[in-house]
Coordinates of C-alpha atoms in Angstrom, one line a residue:
X1 CA 12.6 1.1 -2.0
X2 CA 14.3 -2.3 -2.3
X3 CA 14.5 -4.4 -5.4
X4 CA 13.4 -7.6 -3.8
X5 CA 14.1 -11.1 -5.1
X6 CA 13.1 -14.4 -3.7
X7 CA 16.6 -14.6 -2.0
X8 CA 16.2 -11.5 0.0
X9 CA 14.8 -11.0 3.5
X10 CA 12.2 -8.9 5.2
X11 CA 13.4 -6.3 7.7
X12 CA 12.5 -7.2 11.3
X13 CA 11.2 -10.6 10.4
X14 CA 12.2 -13.4 12.8
X15 CA 11.9 -15.9 10.0
X16 CA 12.3 -15.3 6.3
X17 CA 10.7 -18.1 4.4
X18 CA 10.4 -18.8 0.7
X19 CA 6.7 -17.9 0.9
X20 CA 7.5 -14.5 2.3
X21 CA 10.1 -13.9 -0.4
X22 CA 7.6 -14.8 -3.0
X23 CA 5.2 -12.1 -1.6
X24 CA 8.0 -9.6 -1.7
X25 CA 8.9 -10.5 -5.3
X26 CA 5.2 -10.2 -6.4
X27 CA 4.9 -6.8 -4.7
X28 CA 8.0 -5.5 -6.5
X29 CA 6.4 -6.3 -9.9
X30 CA 2.9 -5.1 -9.0
X31 CA 1.6 -1.6 -9.8
X32 CA -1.0 0.0 -7.7
X33 CA -2.8 -1.2 -4.6
X34 CA -3.9 -4.8 -4.2
X35 CA -5.7 -6.8 -1.6
X36 CA -4.0 -9.6 0.3
X37 CA -6.6 -11.9 -1.4
X38 CA -5.5 -10.7 -4.8
X39 CA -1.8 -11.4 -4.0
X40 CA -2.8 -14.8 -2.6
X41 CA -4.7 -15.7 -5.8
X42 CA -1.8 -14.6 -8.1
X43 CA 0.7 -16.6 -6.1
X44 CA -1.5 -19.7 -6.1
X45 CA -1.9 -19.4 -9.9
X46 CA 1.9 -19.4 -10.2
X47 CA 2.1 -22.6 -8.2
X48 CA 3.4 -21.0 -5.0
X49 CA 2.0 -22.8 -1.9
X50 CA 1.3 -20.1 0.5
X51 CA -1.5 -19.5 3.0
X52 CA -3.5 -16.3 3.2
X53 CA -2.4 -15.9 6.9
X54 CA 1.3 -15.9 5.8
X55 CA 0.5 -13.2 3.3
X56 CA -1.2 -11.0 5.9
X57 CA 1.7 -11.5 8.3
X58 CA 4.2 -10.7 5.6
X59 CA 2.3 -7.6 4.6
X60 CA 2.1 -6.4 8.2
X61 CA 5.9 -6.9 8.6
X62 CA 6.5 -4.9 5.4
X63 CA 4.1 -2.1 6.5
X64 CA 5.9 -1.9 9.9
X65 CA 9.3 -1.8 8.1
X66 CA 8.0 1.1 5.9
X67 CA 8.4 -1.0 2.7
X68 CA 4.7 -1.1 1.8
X69 CA 2.0 1.4 1.9
X70 CA -1.5 0.6 3.0
X71 CA -4.9 2.2 2.5
X72 CA -8.5 1.2 2.8
X73 CA -11.3 1.2 0.3
X74 CA -14.5 3.0 1.0
X75 CA -15.9 -0.3 2.2
X76 CA -13.0 -0.8 4.6
X77 CA -11.0 -3.4 2.8
X78 CA -7.2 -3.0 3.3
X79 CA -5.0 -2.5 0.2
X80 CA -1.3 -2.8 -0.1
X81 CA 1.4 -1.6 -2.5
X82 CA 5.2 -1.2 -2.6
X83 CA 6.2 2.4 -2.0
X84 CA 9.0 4.8 -2.2
X85 CA 11.0 5.5 1.0
X86 CA 10.3 9.2 1.1
X87 CA 7.2 10.7 2.7
X88 CA 4.4 11.0 0.1
X89 CA 0.7 11.0 -0.4
X90 CA -1.5 9.2 -2.8
X91 CA -4.1 10.0 -5.5
X92 CA -6.2 6.8 -5.8
X93 CA -8.8 6.0 -8.5
X94 CA -11.9 4.7 -6.7
X95 CA -12.8 2.6 -9.8
X96 CA -9.7 0.9 -11.1
X97 CA -7.2 1.5 -8.2
X98 CA -4.6 3.3 -10.2
X99 CA -2.4 5.1 -7.7
X100 CA -0.1 8.0 -8.1
X101 CA 2.4 9.1 -5.4
X102 CA 2.5 12.9 -4.9
X103 CA 4.3 15.2 -2.6
X104 CA 2.4 17.9 -0.7
X105 CA 4.6 20.6 0.8
X106 CA 1.5 22.7 1.6
X107 CA 0.0 19.7 3.5
X108 CA 3.2 19.2 5.4
X109 CA 3.3 22.9 6.5
X110 CA -0.4 22.7 7.4
X111 CA 0.0 19.5 9.5
X112 CA 3.0 21.0 11.3
X113 CA 1.1 24.2 12.1
X114 CA -2.0 22.4 13.4
X115 CA 0.1 20.1 15.6
X116 CA 2.0 23.1 17.0
X117 CA -1.2 25.1 17.5
X118 CA -2.5 22.3 19.7
X119 CA 0.8 21.5 21.4
X120 CA 1.4 18.2 19.7
X121 CA 4.9 16.9 19.0
X122 CA 6.4 13.9 17.2
X123 CA 3.5 13.8 14.8
X124 CA 3.0 12.0 11.5
X125 CA 0.2 11.7 9.0
X126 CA -1.1 9.9 6.0
X127 CA -3.2 11.3 3.2
X128 CA -5.0 9.6 0.4
X129 CA -7.1 11.5 -2.1
X130 CA -9.7 9.4 -3.9
X131 CA -11.2 10.3 -7.2
X132 CA -11.6 9.1 -10.8
X133 CA -8.6 8.8 -13.0
X134 CA -8.6 10.2 -16.6
X135 CA -8.9 6.7 -18.1
X136 CA -12.0 5.8 -16.0
X137 CA -13.5 9.3 -16.5
X138 CA -13.2 8.8 -20.3
X139 CA -14.9 5.4 -20.0
X140 CA -17.8 7.0 -18.1
X141 CA -16.9 5.6 -14.7
X142 CA -16.6 9.0 -13.1
X143 CA -20.3 9.9 -13.1
X144 CA -21.8 10.4 -9.6
X145 CA -25.0 8.5 -9.1
X146 CA -28.0 10.7 -8.0
X147 CA -29.2 10.0 -4.4
X148 CA -32.6 8.6 -4.1

């Protein structure tokens, strides 16, 4: 993971603008997953003139470069966060968005075996486990609603 500042550049970007650098700097100080709209609002509140399209393009460049993780909410909204450079998985609180990076050697072995069993090569995977964090559970947010 890089320690980004507004003077650094995005890997593989054809143009590195001040707005892109501001997105990078904000991601560096942000914990957990956030939407592009959340990042846009925070930057605007700080007086940074940046369009939402620029934020989406910047985030996609960062995802492509392996600098940012992405996941989706149950409703399909895409979320972004800075990540470590090593392969990992996530535990994500479905209530507050708290995210923990975890390794999963058993998952890695299973994925390799399944791929081999079916004749697949050059495979990769992602895994997000959604649940309720201890803080939200203590606040009563972890209760499942009865169907009906």
